[in-house]
JSON list of C-alpha atoms in Angstrom, two decimals:
[
{"chain": "A", "resi": 1, "resn": "UNK", "atom": "CA", "xyz": [16.10, 3.59, 80.43]},
{"chain": "A", "resi": 2, "resn": "UNK", "atom": "CA", "xyz": [14.85, 5.76, 77.66]},
{"chain": "A", "resi": 3, "resn": "UNK", "atom": "CA", "xyz": [12.61, 4.65, 74.86]},
{"chain": "A", "resi": 4, "resn": "UNK", "atom": "CA", "xyz": [14.18, 5.38, 71.55]},
{"chain": "A", "resi": 5, "resn": "UNK", "atom": "CA", "xyz": [11.80, 5.45, 68.67]},
{"chain": "A", "resi": 6, "resn": "UNK", "atom": "CA", "xyz": [13.09, 5.24, 65.18]},
{"chain": "A", "resi": 7, "resn": "UNK", "atom": "CA", "xyz": [10.73, 7.47, 63.33]},
{"chain": "A", "resi": 8, "resn": "UNK", "atom": "CA", "xyz": [11.90, 8.32, 59.84]},
{"chain": "A", "resi": 9, "resn": "UNK", "atom": "CA", "xyz": [9.46, 11.19, 59.50]},
{"chain": "A", "resi": 10, "resn": "UNK", "atom": "CA", "xyz": [9.68, 14.41, 61.49]},
{"chain": "A", "resi": 11, "resn": "UNK", "atom": "CA", "xyz": [6.75, 15.32, 63.74]},
{"chain": "A", "resi": 12, "resn": "UNK", "atom": "CA", "xyz": [4.01, 17.41, 62.18]},
{"chain": "A", "resi": 13, "resn": "UNK", "atom": "CA", "xyz": [4.01, 21.07, 63.01]},
{"chain": "A", "resi": 14, "resn": "UNK", "atom": "CA", "xyz": [1.05, 22.77, 64.62]},
{"chain": "A", "resi": 15, "resn": "UNK", "atom": "CA", "xyz": [0.03, 24.21, 61.24]},
{"chain": "A", "resi": 16, "resn": "UNK", "atom": "CA", "xyz": [-1.36, 20.77, 60.34]},
{"chain": "A", "resi": 17, "resn": "UNK", "atom": "CA", "xyz": [-3.40, 20.35, 63.56]},
{"chain": "A", "resi": 18, "resn": "UNK", "atom": "CA", "xyz": [-6.56, 21.70, 61.96]},
{"chain": "A", "resi": 19, "resn": "UNK", "atom": "CA", "xyz": [-5.99, 19.52, 58.87]},
{"chain": "A", "resi": 20, "resn": "UNK", "atom": "CA", "xyz": [-5.62, 16.42, 61.03]},
{"chain": "A", "resi": 21, "resn": "UNK", "atom": "CA", "xyz": [-8.74, 17.34, 63.01]},
{"chain": "A", "resi": 22, "resn": "UNK", "atom": "CA", "xyz": [-10.64, 17.76, 59.74]},
{"chain": "A", "resi": 23, "resn": "UNK", "atom": "CA", "xyz": [-9.31, 14.40, 58.54]},
{"chain": "A", "resi": 24, "resn": "UNK", "atom": "CA", "xyz": [-10.62, 12.82, 61.71]},
{"chain": "A", "resi": 25, "resn": "UNK", "atom": "CA", "xyz": [-14.10, 14.25, 61.09]},
{"chain": "A", "resi": 26, "resn": "UNK", "atom": "CA", "xyz": [-14.16, 13.04, 57.49]},
{"chain": "A", "resi": 27, "resn": "UNK", "atom": "CA", "xyz": [-12.77, 9.62, 58.44]},
{"chain": "A", "resi": 28, "resn": "UNK", "atom": "CA", "xyz": [-15.50, 9.21, 61.04]},
{"chain": "A", "resi": 29, "resn": "UNK", "atom": "CA", "xyz": [-18.08, 10.12, 58.41]},
{"chain": "A", "resi": 30, "resn": "UNK", "atom": "CA", "xyz": [-16.49, 7.67, 55.97]},
{"chain": "A", "resi": 31, "resn": "UNK", "atom": "CA", "xyz": [-16.71, 4.87, 58.54]},
{"chain": "A", "resi": 32, "resn": "UNK", "atom": "CA", "xyz": [-20.38, 5.67, 59.19]},
{"chain": "A", "resi": 33, "resn": "UNK", "atom": "CA", "xyz": [-21.25, 5.76, 55.47]},
{"chain": "A", "resi": 34, "resn": "UNK", "atom": "CA", "xyz": [-19.31, 2.55, 54.81]},
{"chain": "A", "resi": 35, "resn": "UNK", "atom": "CA", "xyz": [-21.15, 0.72, 57.58]},
{"chain": "A", "resi": 36, "resn": "UNK", "atom": "CA", "xyz": [-24.47, 2.14, 56.42]},
{"chain": "A", "resi": 37, "resn": "UNK", "atom": "CA", "xyz": [-23.79, 1.09, 52.82]},
{"chain": "A", "resi": 38, "resn": "UNK", "atom": "CA", "xyz": [-23.00, -2.53, 53.61]},
{"chain": "A", "resi": 39, "resn": "UNK", "atom": "CA", "xyz": [-25.73, -2.84, 56.24]},
{"chain": "A", "resi": 40, "resn": "UNK", "atom": "CA", "xyz": [-28.35, -1.55, 53.82]},
{"chain": "A", "resi": 41, "resn": "UNK", "atom": "CA", "xyz": [-27.02, -3.58, 50.89]},
{"chain": "A", "resi": 42, "resn": "UNK", "atom": "CA", "xyz": [-27.27, -6.88, 52.72]},
{"chain": "A", "resi": 43, "resn": "UNK", "atom": "CA", "xyz": [-30.60, -6.04, 54.38]},
{"chain": "A", "resi": 44, "resn": "UNK", "atom": "CA", "xyz": [-32.09, -5.19, 50.98]},
{"chain": "A", "resi": 45, "resn": "UNK", "atom": "CA", "xyz": [-30.54, -8.25, 49.35]},
{"chain": "A", "resi": 46, "resn": "UNK", "atom": "CA", "xyz": [-31.85, -10.73, 51.90]},
{"chain": "A", "resi": 47, "resn": "UNK", "atom": "CA", "xyz": [-35.27, -9.08, 52.10]},
{"chain": "A", "resi": 48, "resn": "UNK", "atom": "CA", "xyz": [-35.67, -9.23, 48.31]},
{"chain": "A", "resi": 49, "resn": "UNK", "atom": "CA", "xyz": [-34.41, -12.80, 48.26]},
{"chain": "A", "resi": 50, "resn": "UNK", "atom": "CA", "xyz": [-37.07, -13.76, 50.82]},
{"chain": "A", "resi": 51, "resn": "UNK", "atom": "CA", "xyz": [-39.76, -12.01, 48.74]},
{"chain": "A", "resi": 52, "resn": "UNK", "atom": "CA", "xyz": [-38.68, -13.86, 45.58]},
{"chain": "A", "resi": 53, "resn": "UNK", "atom": "CA", "xyz": [-38.54, -17.22, 47.34]},
{"chain": "A", "resi": 54, "resn": "UNK", "atom": "CA", "xyz": [-41.67, -16.67, 49.48]},
{"chain": "A", "resi": 55, "resn": "UNK", "atom": "CA", "xyz": [-43.90, -19.19, 47.66]},
{"chain": "A", "resi": 56, "resn": "UNK", "atom": "CA", "xyz": [-41.23, -21.87, 48.07]},
{"chain": "A", "resi": 57, "resn": "UNK", "atom": "CA", "xyz": [-40.30, -20.98, 51.65]},
{"chain": "A", "resi": 58, "resn": "UNK", "atom": "CA", "xyz": [-43.91, -21.12, 52.80]},
{"chain": "A", "resi": 59, "resn": "UNK", "atom": "CA", "xyz": [-44.17, -24.76, 51.74]},
{"chain": "A", "resi": 60, "resn": "UNK", "atom": "CA", "xyz": [-41.11, -25.62, 53.83]},
{"chain": "A", "resi": 61, "resn": "UNK", "atom": "CA", "xyz": [-42.26, -23.70, 56.92]},
{"chain": "A", "resi": 62, "resn": "UNK", "atom": "CA", "xyz": [-45.90, -24.68, 56.41]},
{"chain": "A", "resi": 63, "resn": "UNK", "atom": "CA", "xyz": [-47.09, -21.07, 56.30]},
{"chain": "A", "resi": 64, "resn": "UNK", "atom": "CA", "xyz": [-50.18, -20.29, 54.31]},
{"chain": "A", "resi": 65, "resn": "UNK", "atom": "CA", "xyz": [-50.23, -17.31, 51.97]},
{"chain": "A", "resi": 66, "resn": "UNK", "atom": "CA", "xyz": [-53.25, -15.81, 50.28]},
{"chain": "A", "resi": 67, "resn": "UNK", "atom": "CA", "xyz": [-53.90, -17.50, 46.98]},
{"chain": "A", "resi": 68, "resn": "UNK", "atom": "CA", "xyz": [-51.72, -15.35, 44.73]},
{"chain": "A", "resi": 69, "resn": "UNK", "atom": "CA", "xyz": [-50.01, -16.44, 41.55]},
{"chain": "A", "resi": 70, "resn": "UNK", "atom": "CA", "xyz": [-46.41, -17.46, 42.17]},
{"chain": "A", "resi": 71, "resn": "UNK", "atom": "CA", "xyz": [-45.19, -15.10, 39.45]},
{"chain": "A", "resi": 72, "resn": "UNK", "atom": "CA", "xyz": [-46.34, -12.09, 41.47]},
{"chain": "A", "resi": 73, "resn": "UNK", "atom": "CA", "xyz": [-43.44, -12.64, 43.88]},
{"chain": "A", "resi": 74, "resn": "UNK", "atom": "CA", "xyz": [-40.93, -12.91, 41.04]},
{"chain": "A", "resi": 75, "resn": "UNK", "atom": "CA", "xyz": [-42.28, -9.77, 39.36]},
{"chain": "A", "resi": 76, "resn": "UNK", "atom": "CA", "xyz": [-42.10, -7.97, 42.69]},
{"chain": "A", "resi": 77, "resn": "UNK", "atom": "CA", "xyz": [-38.52, -9.28, 43.01]},
{"chain": "A", "resi": 78, "resn": "UNK", "atom": "CA", "xyz": [-37.61, -7.73, 39.64]},
{"chain": "A", "resi": 79, "resn": "UNK", "atom": "CA", "xyz": [-39.06, -4.37, 40.66]},
{"chain": "A", "resi": 80, "resn": "UNK", "atom": "CA", "xyz": [-37.35, -4.47, 44.06]},
{"chain": "A", "resi": 81, "resn": "UNK", "atom": "CA", "xyz": [-34.03, -5.52, 42.45]},
{"chain": "A", "resi": 82, "resn": "UNK", "atom": "CA", "xyz": [-34.05, -2.44, 40.23]},
{"chain": "A", "resi": 83, "resn": "UNK", "atom": "CA", "xyz": [-34.89, -0.28, 43.24]},
{"chain": "A", "resi": 84, "resn": "UNK", "atom": "CA", "xyz": [-32.14, -2.04, 45.20]},
{"chain": "A", "resi": 85, "resn": "UNK", "atom": "CA", "xyz": [-29.60, -1.25, 42.47]},
{"chain": "A", "resi": 86, "resn": "UNK", "atom": "CA", "xyz": [-30.59, 2.43, 42.49]},
{"chain": "A", "resi": 87, "resn": "UNK", "atom": "CA", "xyz": [-30.48, 2.81, 46.28]},
{"chain": "A", "resi": 88, "resn": "UNK", "atom": "CA", "xyz": [-27.23, 0.89, 46.72]},
{"chain": "A", "resi": 89, "resn": "UNK", "atom": "CA", "xyz": [-25.50, 2.89, 43.99]},
{"chain": "A", "resi": 90, "resn": "UNK", "atom": "CA", "xyz": [-26.68, 6.12, 45.65]},
{"chain": "A", "resi": 91, "resn": "UNK", "atom": "CA", "xyz": [-25.07, 4.96, 48.90]},
{"chain": "A", "resi": 92, "resn": "UNK", "atom": "CA", "xyz": [-21.93, 4.00, 46.96]},
{"chain": "A", "resi": 93, "resn": "UNK", "atom": "CA", "xyz": [-21.72, 7.42, 45.31]},
{"chain": "A", "resi": 94, "resn": "UNK", "atom": "CA", "xyz": [-21.99, 9.13, 48.70]},
{"chain": "A", "resi": 95, "resn": "UNK", "atom": "CA", "xyz": [-19.21, 6.90, 50.04]},
{"chain": "A", "resi": 96, "resn": "UNK", "atom": "CA", "xyz": [-17.10, 7.67, 46.97]},
{"chain": "A", "resi": 97, "resn": "UNK", "atom": "CA", "xyz": [-17.61, 11.42, 47.48]},
{"chain": "A", "resi": 98, "resn": "UNK", "atom": "CA", "xyz": [-16.51, 11.37, 51.11]},
{"chain": "A", "resi": 99, "resn": "UNK", "atom": "CA", "xyz": [-13.54, 9.17, 50.19]},
{"chain": "A", "resi": 100, "resn": "UNK", "atom": "CA", "xyz": [-12.43, 11.63, 47.50]},
{"chain": "A", "resi": 101, "resn": "UNK", "atom": "CA", "xyz": [-12.83, 14.56, 49.90]},
{"chain": "A", "resi": 102, "resn": "UNK", "atom": "CA", "xyz": [-10.74, 12.72, 52.50]},
{"chain": "A", "resi": 103, "resn": "UNK", "atom": "CA", "xyz": [-8.05, 11.98, 49.92]},
{"chain": "A", "resi": 104, "resn": "UNK", "atom": "CA", "xyz": [-7.95, 15.62, 48.79]},
{"chain": "A", "resi": 105, "resn": "UNK", "atom": "CA", "xyz": [-7.25, 16.68, 52.37]},
{"chain": "A", "resi": 106, "resn": "UNK", "atom": "CA", "xyz": [-4.58, 13.98, 52.79]},
{"chain": "A", "resi": 107, "resn": "UNK", "atom": "CA", "xyz": [-2.88, 15.27, 49.65]},
{"chain": "A", "resi": 108, "resn": "UNK", "atom": "CA", "xyz": [-2.35, 18.63, 51.39]},
{"chain": "A", "resi": 109, "resn": "UNK", "atom": "CA", "xyz": [-0.12, 16.98, 54.00]},
{"chain": "A", "resi": 110, "resn": "UNK", "atom": "CA", "xyz": [3.62, 16.57, 53.42]},
{"chain": "A", "resi": 111, "resn": "UNK", "atom": "CA", "xyz": [4.46, 13.60, 51.19]},
{"chain": "A", "resi": 112, "resn": "UNK", "atom": "CA", "xyz": [5.96, 11.52, 54.00]},
{"chain": "A", "resi": 113, "resn": "UNK", "atom": "CA", "xyz": [2.64, 11.56, 55.88]},
{"chain": "A", "resi": 114, "resn": "UNK", "atom": "CA", "xyz": [0.44, 10.52, 53.00]},
{"chain": "A", "resi": 115, "resn": "UNK", "atom": "CA", "xyz": [-0.75, 6.97, 52.67]},
{"chain": "A", "resi": 116, "resn": "UNK", "atom": "CA", "xyz": [0.20, 4.75, 49.75]},
{"chain": "A", "resi": 117, "resn": "UNK", "atom": "CA", "xyz": [-2.08, 4.87, 46.75]},
{"chain": "A", "resi": 118, "resn": "UNK", "atom": "CA", "xyz": [-3.22, 1.95, 44.62]},
{"chain": "A", "resi": 119, "resn": "UNK", "atom": "CA", "xyz": [-0.74, 2.97, 41.90]},
{"chain": "A", "resi": 120, "resn": "UNK", "atom": "CA", "xyz": [2.09, 1.78, 44.14]},
{"chain": "A", "resi": 121, "resn": "UNK", "atom": "CA", "xyz": [0.81, -1.81, 44.22]},
{"chain": "A", "resi": 122, "resn": "UNK", "atom": "CA", "xyz": [1.53, -4.52, 41.72]},
{"chain": "A", "resi": 123, "resn": "UNK", "atom": "CA", "xyz": [-2.06, -5.37, 40.79]},
{"chain": "A", "resi": 124, "resn": "UNK", "atom": "CA", "xyz": [-3.33, -1.82, 40.51]},
{"chain": "A", "resi": 125, "resn": "UNK", "atom": "CA", "xyz": [-5.70, -2.61, 37.62]},
{"chain": "A", "resi": 126, "resn": "UNK", "atom": "CA", "xyz": [-7.52, -5.27, 39.67]},
{"chain": "A", "resi": 127, "resn": "UNK", "atom": "CA", "xyz": [-7.78, -2.98, 42.68]},
{"chain": "A", "resi": 128, "resn": "UNK", "atom": "CA", "xyz": [-8.92, 0.09, 40.75]},
{"chain": "A", "resi": 129, "resn": "UNK", "atom": "CA", "xyz": [-12.73, -0.48, 40.66]},
{"chain": "A", "resi": 130, "resn": "UNK", "atom": "CA", "xyz": [-14.36, 0.50, 43.93]},
{"chain": "A", "resi": 131, "resn": "UNK", "atom": "CA", "xyz": [-15.93, -2.48, 45.63]},
{"chain": "A", "resi": 132, "resn": "UNK", "atom": "CA", "xyz": [-19.50, -1.12, 45.94]},
{"chain": "A", "resi": 133, "resn": "UNK", "atom": "CA", "xyz": [-19.58, -0.45, 42.19]},
{"chain": "A", "resi": 134, "resn": "UNK", "atom": "CA", "xyz": [-18.86, -4.13, 41.57]},
{"chain": "A", "resi": 135, "resn": "UNK", "atom": "CA", "xyz": [-20.73, -5.91, 44.37]},
{"chain": "A", "resi": 136, "resn": "UNK", "atom": "CA", "xyz": [-23.99, -3.92, 44.33]},
{"chain": "A", "resi": 137, "resn": "UNK", "atom": "CA", "xyz": [-24.71, -4.46, 40.62]},
{"chain": "A", "resi": 138, "resn": "UNK", "atom": "CA", "xyz": [-23.65, -8.12, 40.94]},
{"chain": "A", "resi": 139, "resn": "UNK", "atom": "CA", "xyz": [-26.07, -8.71, 43.81]},
{"chain": "A", "resi": 140, "resn": "UNK", "atom": "CA", "xyz": [-28.86, -6.90, 41.98]},
{"chain": "A", "resi": 141, "resn": "UNK", "atom": "CA", "xyz": [-28.16, -8.88, 38.82]},
{"chain": "A", "resi": 142, "resn": "UNK", "atom": "CA", "xyz": [-28.25, -12.15, 40.75]},
{"chain": "A", "resi": 143, "resn": "UNK", "atom": "CA", "xyz": [-31.70, -11.26, 42.11]},
{"chain": "A", "resi": 144, "resn": "UNK", "atom": "CA", "xyz": [-32.92, -10.26, 38.64]},
{"chain": "A", "resi": 145, "resn": "UNK", "atom": "CA", "xyz": [-31.69, -13.51, 37.12]},
{"chain": "A", "resi": 146, "resn": "UNK", "atom": "CA", "xyz": [-33.28, -15.57, 39.90]},
{"chain": "A", "resi": 147, "resn": "UNK", "atom": "CA", "xyz": [-36.59, -13.76, 39.43]},
{"chain": "A", "resi": 148, "resn": "UNK", "atom": "CA", "xyz": [-36.53, -14.28, 35.67]},
{"chain": "A", "resi": 149, "resn": "UNK", "atom": "CA", "xyz": [-35.66, -17.96, 36.03]},
{"chain": "A", "resi": 150, "resn": "UNK", "atom": "CA", "xyz": [-38.54, -18.47, 38.47]},
{"chain": "A", "resi": 151, "resn": "UNK", "atom": "CA", "xyz": [-40.94, -16.74, 36.09]},
{"chain": "A", "resi": 152, "resn": "UNK", "atom": "CA", "xyz": [-39.84, -18.96, 33.21]},
{"chain": "A", "resi": 153, "resn": "UNK", "atom": "CA", "xyz": [-40.15, -22.18, 35.21]}
]
């Protein structure tokens, strides 16, 4: 018995071996940067959330803090939220750069080997914004709003 594969695209020639090897390097870097971005984003978010809620958490866990005004934690939360926005957007820009570089290399391959772009999907406008550019500011804004609300209370 022979295995017959129905492959509609011809095999790549050896001239694209170096391109595919380069794609592998950039894809590995993209994976690393993506994991680093989301790991850092959620670590920062939860750490800042704990700082903001520290006076209220300590009552629940019966931990004593030095006698500091409650607003200090909210003010610190505002400062850290702005720093969080800056750092997370820096990570997002680095991820965007490696993604664009990867796509530029993919575009050098024959058309039948290129992946589909967002323009080929029905809801292209909804898929157009890159996720880190939406989620990072939203998380930072939520921390800012929480800090401001706790200051006003």
